[in-house]
Amino acid sequence: VDASAAGTADSSSSASGAGGSSTRGGVYPSSSWSGGARGTAAQGREEHGSCRSSPVLIVSGFDPSYVTPETLFVLFGVYGDVSRVKLMFRHKSTALVQFTTSAQADMARTHLDGCPLYGCPMRVNYSMHFSINLPSSPSPYTVDFGRSHPQLHRYHGSPSFLEAGHPSAAVLIQRLPGNVGEDELLSLLCYWGTVVSFAFHDASCTAAWVRMSSVSEGVSVLTHFHNRTLGDHSLFVTFVQWAGLPGAAAGVGADVGVGVDAGAGVGVG
């Protein structure tokens, strides 16, 4: 049991996370989560001892049956390099996420507070702690990614995390094996929801634009596929701000049977 001191006070003040559907993809009506829509309860927690300059965030409201430290590492890692993640043992829908800098924590809170994860809207606030204590012996609840998996970070200290966009129903999947066909990819993606639109980026078929039916499903696709191995390739997934599929009007990715859109372009977020 991982019951280190860091985060205990946080978890008791935020244990009652937001509710929601526990389905894999969940239902979220808009195609892009704008963030920043925090209610009075979250504001109250912010005033109750949290520290804006802390690189540690407290996250609550997710479904613990689906979420692991690796899940939070991937999702929060869109907005900075996550060094440690701790799932609270007593409050299973609450976790602490530590970034390498407080600026990255600011980005993550701005973009992910209220974002649906597997159908449940998360609450993200600043922790009163400045680091996550590691347990004296290995624990499945606390993972030090900075020590064990530094190669999985997106930015490695680069300021490009400031360019990351809001969670979206649309994602760009890169580093695909060129021999993986459209039907195989669609069968994998459909497990996490409804694929509304799909197109390979170019004739090499090493990247694909995908639009799911909701932000929650887009988040599920990113958290499941980023850093995962397909063939001998480690996939790289980012949210994109939707404006149509490049090349779809010319037939790229057409006839997939999942409602491919035609349009001018997609901005990477």
C-alpha positions as semicolon CSV with decimal commas, in nm:
position;residue;x (nm);y (nm);z (nm)
1;V;0,000;0,000;0,000
2;D;0,138;0,337;-0,106
3;A;0,040;0,581;0,167
4;S;0,319;0,840;0,156
5;A;0,244;1,179;0,306
6;A;0,248;1,388;-0,010
7;G;-0,104;1,439;-0,135
8;T;-0,295;1,318;0,170
9;A;-0,440;1,659;0,250
10;D;-0,520;1,717;-0,117
11;S;-0,708;1,392;-0,156
12;S;-0,927;1,452;0,148
13;S;-1,029;1,795;0,023
14;S;-1,107;1,675;-0,334
15;A;-1,214;1,315;-0,295
16;S;-1,562;1,378;-0,431
17;G;-1,464;1,407;-0,799
18;A;-1,708;1,480;-1,078
19;G;-1,936;1,199;-1,185
20;G;-2,011;1,073;-1,532
21;S;-2,051;0,772;-1,753
22;S;-1,794;0,496;-1,705
23;T;-1,812;0,376;-2,065
24;R;-1,489;0,352;-2,263
25;G;-1,554;0,645;-2,491
26;G;-1,833;0,819;-2,304
27;V;-2,046;1,093;-2,455
28;Y;-1,933;1,451;-2,482
29;P;-2,129;1,675;-2,719
30;S;-1,869;1,918;-2,855
31;S;-1,582;1,839;-3,093
32;S;-1,325;2,043;-2,898
33;W;-1,286;2,097;-2,525
34;S;-1,214;2,464;-2,460
35;G;-1,106;2,423;-2,097
36;G;-1,124;2,680;-1,821
37;A;-1,486;2,614;-1,725
38;R;-1,436;2,561;-1,353
39;G;-1,729;2,596;-1,118
40;T;-1,750;2,740;-0,768
41;A;-1,652;2,409;-0,607
42;A;-1,323;2,404;-0,794
43;Q;-1,265;2,768;-0,711
44;G;-1,322;2,687;-0,347
45;R;-1,060;2,413;-0,359
46;E;-0,818;2,654;-0,524
47;E;-0,860;2,895;-0,237
48;H;-0,823;2,617;0,019
49;G;-0,448;2,591;0,046
50;S;-0,348;2,513;-0,313
51;C;-0,041;2,680;-0,456
52;R;-0,047;2,825;-0,807
53;S;0,328;2,795;-0,853
54;S;0,338;2,423;-0,769
55;P;0,449;2,180;-1,041
56;V;0,215;1,921;-0,885
57;L;-0,152;1,894;-0,982
58;I;-0,427;1,709;-0,800
59;V;-0,665;1,530;-1,034
60;S;-1,001;1,385;-0,932
61;G;-1,327;1,259;-1,077
62;F;-1,191;0,993;-1,315
63;D;-1,301;0,630;-1,321
64;P;-1,030;0,431;-1,136
65;S;-1,131;0,107;-1,312
66;Y;-0,990;0,245;-1,639
67;V;-0,717;0,485;-1,530
68;T;-0,357;0,389;-1,447
69;P;-0,048;0,603;-1,382
70;E;0,045;0,542;-1,746
71;T;-0,294;0,680;-1,860
72;L;-0,238;1,007;-1,675
73;F;0,126;1,021;-1,787
74;V;0,019;1,011;-2,153
75;L;-0,272;1,256;-2,129
76;F;-0,105;1,514;-1,905
77;G;0,216;1,464;-2,101
78;V;0,052;1,645;-2,394
79;Y;0,111;1,966;-2,197
80;G;0,454;1,903;-2,046
81;D;0,701;1,642;-1,928
82;V;0,545;1,444;-1,643
83;S;0,801;1,321;-1,394
84;R;0,583;1,136;-1,140
85;V;0,225;1,012;-1,103
86;K;0,065;0,889;-0,783
87;L;-0,277;0,726;-0,755
88;M;-0,426;0,776;-0,410
89;F;-0,490;0,442;-0,242
90;R;-0,773;0,557;-0,015
91;H;-0,939;0,786;-0,271
92;K;-0,917;0,580;-0,587
93;S;-1,058;0,848;-0,819
94;T;-0,787;1,096;-0,715
95;A;-0,425;1,128;-0,827
96;L;-0,125;1,358;-0,812
97;V;0,065;1,449;-1,130
98;Q;0,407;1,613;-1,107
99;F;0,563;1,807;-1,395
100;T;0,922;1,913;-1,439
101;T;0,817;2,282;-1,422
102;S;0,525;2,479;-1,282
103;A;0,469;2,638;-1,626
104;Q;0,387;2,295;-1,764
105;A;0,148;2,232;-1,474
106;D;-0,023;2,563;-1,559
107;M;-0,072;2,449;-1,919
108;A;-0,214;2,114;-1,815
109;R;-0,460;2,266;-1,568
110;T;-0,578;2,524;-1,822
111;H;-0,646;2,259;-2,086
112;L;-0,759;1,957;-1,881
113;D;-0,975;2,090;-1,597
114;G;-1,321;1,961;-1,688
115;C;-1,192;1,744;-1,973
116;P;-1,367;1,404;-2,003
117;L;-1,151;1,096;-1,948
118;Y;-1,329;0,771;-2,036
119;G;-1,661;0,954;-2,000
120;C;-1,590;1,120;-1,663
121;P;-1,506;1,492;-1,643
122;M;-1,186;1,546;-1,447
123;R;-1,123;1,816;-1,191
124;V;-0,768;1,950;-1,201
125;N;-0,628;2,184;-0,940
126;Y;-0,292;2,287;-0,797
127;S;-0,159;2,075;-0,513
128;M;-0,023;2,226;-0,195
129;H;0,278;1,996;-0,236
130;F;0,577;2,069;-0,459
131;S;0,682;1,709;-0,517
132;I;0,545;1,356;-0,493
133;N;0,714;1,139;-0,234
134;L;0,829;0,802;-0,360
135;P;0,740;0,492;-0,155
136;S;1,019;0,301;0,018
137;S;0,944;-0,005;-0,198
138;P;0,804;-0,031;-0,554
139;S;0,431;0,034;-0,577
140;P;0,183;0,016;-0,868
141;Y;0,025;0,337;-0,737
142;T;0,331;0,561;-0,775
143;V;0,553;0,573;-1,084
144;D;0,866;0,783;-1,132
145;F;0,859;0,833;-1,510
146;G;1,149;1,076;-1,503
147;R;1,373;0,797;-1,382
148;S;1,221;0,488;-1,543
149;H;1,093;0,615;-1,880
150;P;1,253;0,953;-1,967
151;Q;1,257;0,859;-2,336
152;L;0,876;0,868;-2,343
153;H;0,857;1,243;-2,275
154;R;0,732;1,458;-2,562
155;Y;0,934;1,773;-2,502
156;H;1,258;1,698;-2,311
157;G;1,275;2,056;-2,186
158;S;1,168;2,219;-2,512
159;P;0,927;2,516;-2,479
160;S;0,711;2,374;-2,761
161;F;0,461;2,248;-2,500
162;L;0,324;2,603;-2,510
163;E;0,188;2,528;-2,859
164;A;-0,026;2,234;-2,746
165;G;-0,397;2,273;-2,816
166;H;-0,711;2,173;-2,629
167;P;-0,832;1,813;-2,620
168;S;-1,029;1,739;-2,934
169;A;-1,234;1,470;-3,104
170;A;-0,970;1,477;-3,379
171;V;-0,620;1,331;-3,351
172;L;-0,317;1,284;-3,574
173;I;-0,153;0,942;-3,545
174;Q;0,209;0,939;-3,664
175;R;0,488;0,680;-3,702
176;L;0,249;0,417;-3,836
177;P;0,401;0,111;-4,003
178;G;0,352;0,164;-4,374
179;N;0,220;-0,191;-4,418
180;V;-0,077;-0,149;-4,181
181;G;-0,395;-0,116;-4,380
182;E;-0,691;0,114;-4,335
183;D;-0,927;-0,164;-4,230
184;E;-0,690;-0,283;-3,958
185;L;-0,653;0,067;-3,815
186;L;-1,028;0,128;-3,822
187;S;-1,092;-0,197;-3,636
188;L;-0,853;-0,086;-3,362
189;L;-0,996;0,266;-3,342
190;C;-1,361;0,157;-3,336
191;Y;-1,308;-0,015;-3,002
192;W;-1,280;0,333;-2,846
193;G;-1,587;0,486;-3,011
194;T;-1,726;0,590;-3,348
195;V;-1,484;0,691;-3,621
196;V;-1,649;0,983;-3,799
197;S;-1,367;1,057;-4,045
198;F;-1,038;0,897;-4,146
199;A;-0,765;0,968;-4,399
200;F;-0,400;0,880;-4,440
201;H;-0,178;1,187;-4,446
202;D;-0,005;1,084;-4,768
203;A;0,067;0,785;-4,989
204;S;0,328;0,646;-4,747
205;C;0,048;0,567;-4,499
206;T;0,274;0,644;-4,203
207;A;0,038;0,906;-4,055
208;A;-0,341;0,931;-4,036
209;W;-0,597;1,194;-3,946
210;V;-0,881;1,056;-3,734
211;R;-1,196;1,221;-3,608
212;M;-1,401;1,047;-3,340
213;S;-1,759;1,138;-3,250
214;S;-1,674;1,320;-2,924
215;V;-1,392;1,477;-2,728
216;S;-1,412;1,193;-2,477
217;E;-1,350;0,940;-2,754
218;G;-1,064;1,147;-2,895
219;V;-0,904;1,154;-2,550
220;S;-0,949;0,777;-2,522
221;V;-0,775;0,722;-2,856
222;L;-0,480;0,944;-2,759
223;T;-0,431;0,788;-2,415
224;H;-0,452;0,435;-2,557
225;F;-0,242;0,470;-2,873
226;H;0,031;0,723;-2,789
227;N;0,363;0,547;-2,716
228;R;0,202;0,211;-2,796
229;T;0,380;-0,031;-3,029
230;L;0,219;-0,130;-3,358
231;G;0,435;-0,371;-3,548
232;D;0,783;-0,245;-3,460
233;H;0,680;0,122;-3,449
234;S;0,610;0,335;-3,140
235;L;0,309;0,553;-3,225
236;F;0,300;0,929;-3,167
237;V;-0,046;1,086;-3,123
238;T;-0,147;1,451;-3,090
239;F;-0,476;1,639;-3,069
240;V;-0,563;1,844;-3,376
241;Q;-0,805;2,135;-3,406
242;W;-1,051;2,022;-3,669
243;A;-1,104;2,204;-3,999
244;G;-1,159;1,910;-4,233
245;L;-0,932;1,637;-4,367
246;P;-0,646;1,742;-4,594
247;G;-0,666;1,560;-4,925
248;A;-1,003;1,398;-4,853
249;A;-1,166;1,588;-5,139
250;A;-0,908;1,435;-5,372
251;G;-0,988;1,084;-5,253
252;V;-0,726;1,025;-4,985
253;G;-0,884;0,792;-4,732
254;A;-1,216;0,793;-4,916
255;D;-1,469;0,509;-4,916
256;V;-1,391;0,396;-4,561
257;G;-1,757;0,380;-4,474
258;V;-1,731;0,599;-4,165
259;G;-1,834;0,940;-4,298
260;V;-1,514;1,089;-4,432
261;D;-1,530;1,469;-4,449
262;A;-1,383;1,686;-4,723
263;G;-1,212;2,007;-4,625
264;A;-0,921;2,240;-4,647
265;G;-0,690;2,155;-4,359
266;V;-0,626;2,061;-4,000
267;G;-0,426;2,266;-3,752
268;V;-0,209;2,062;-3,523
269;G;-0,266;2,147;-3,158
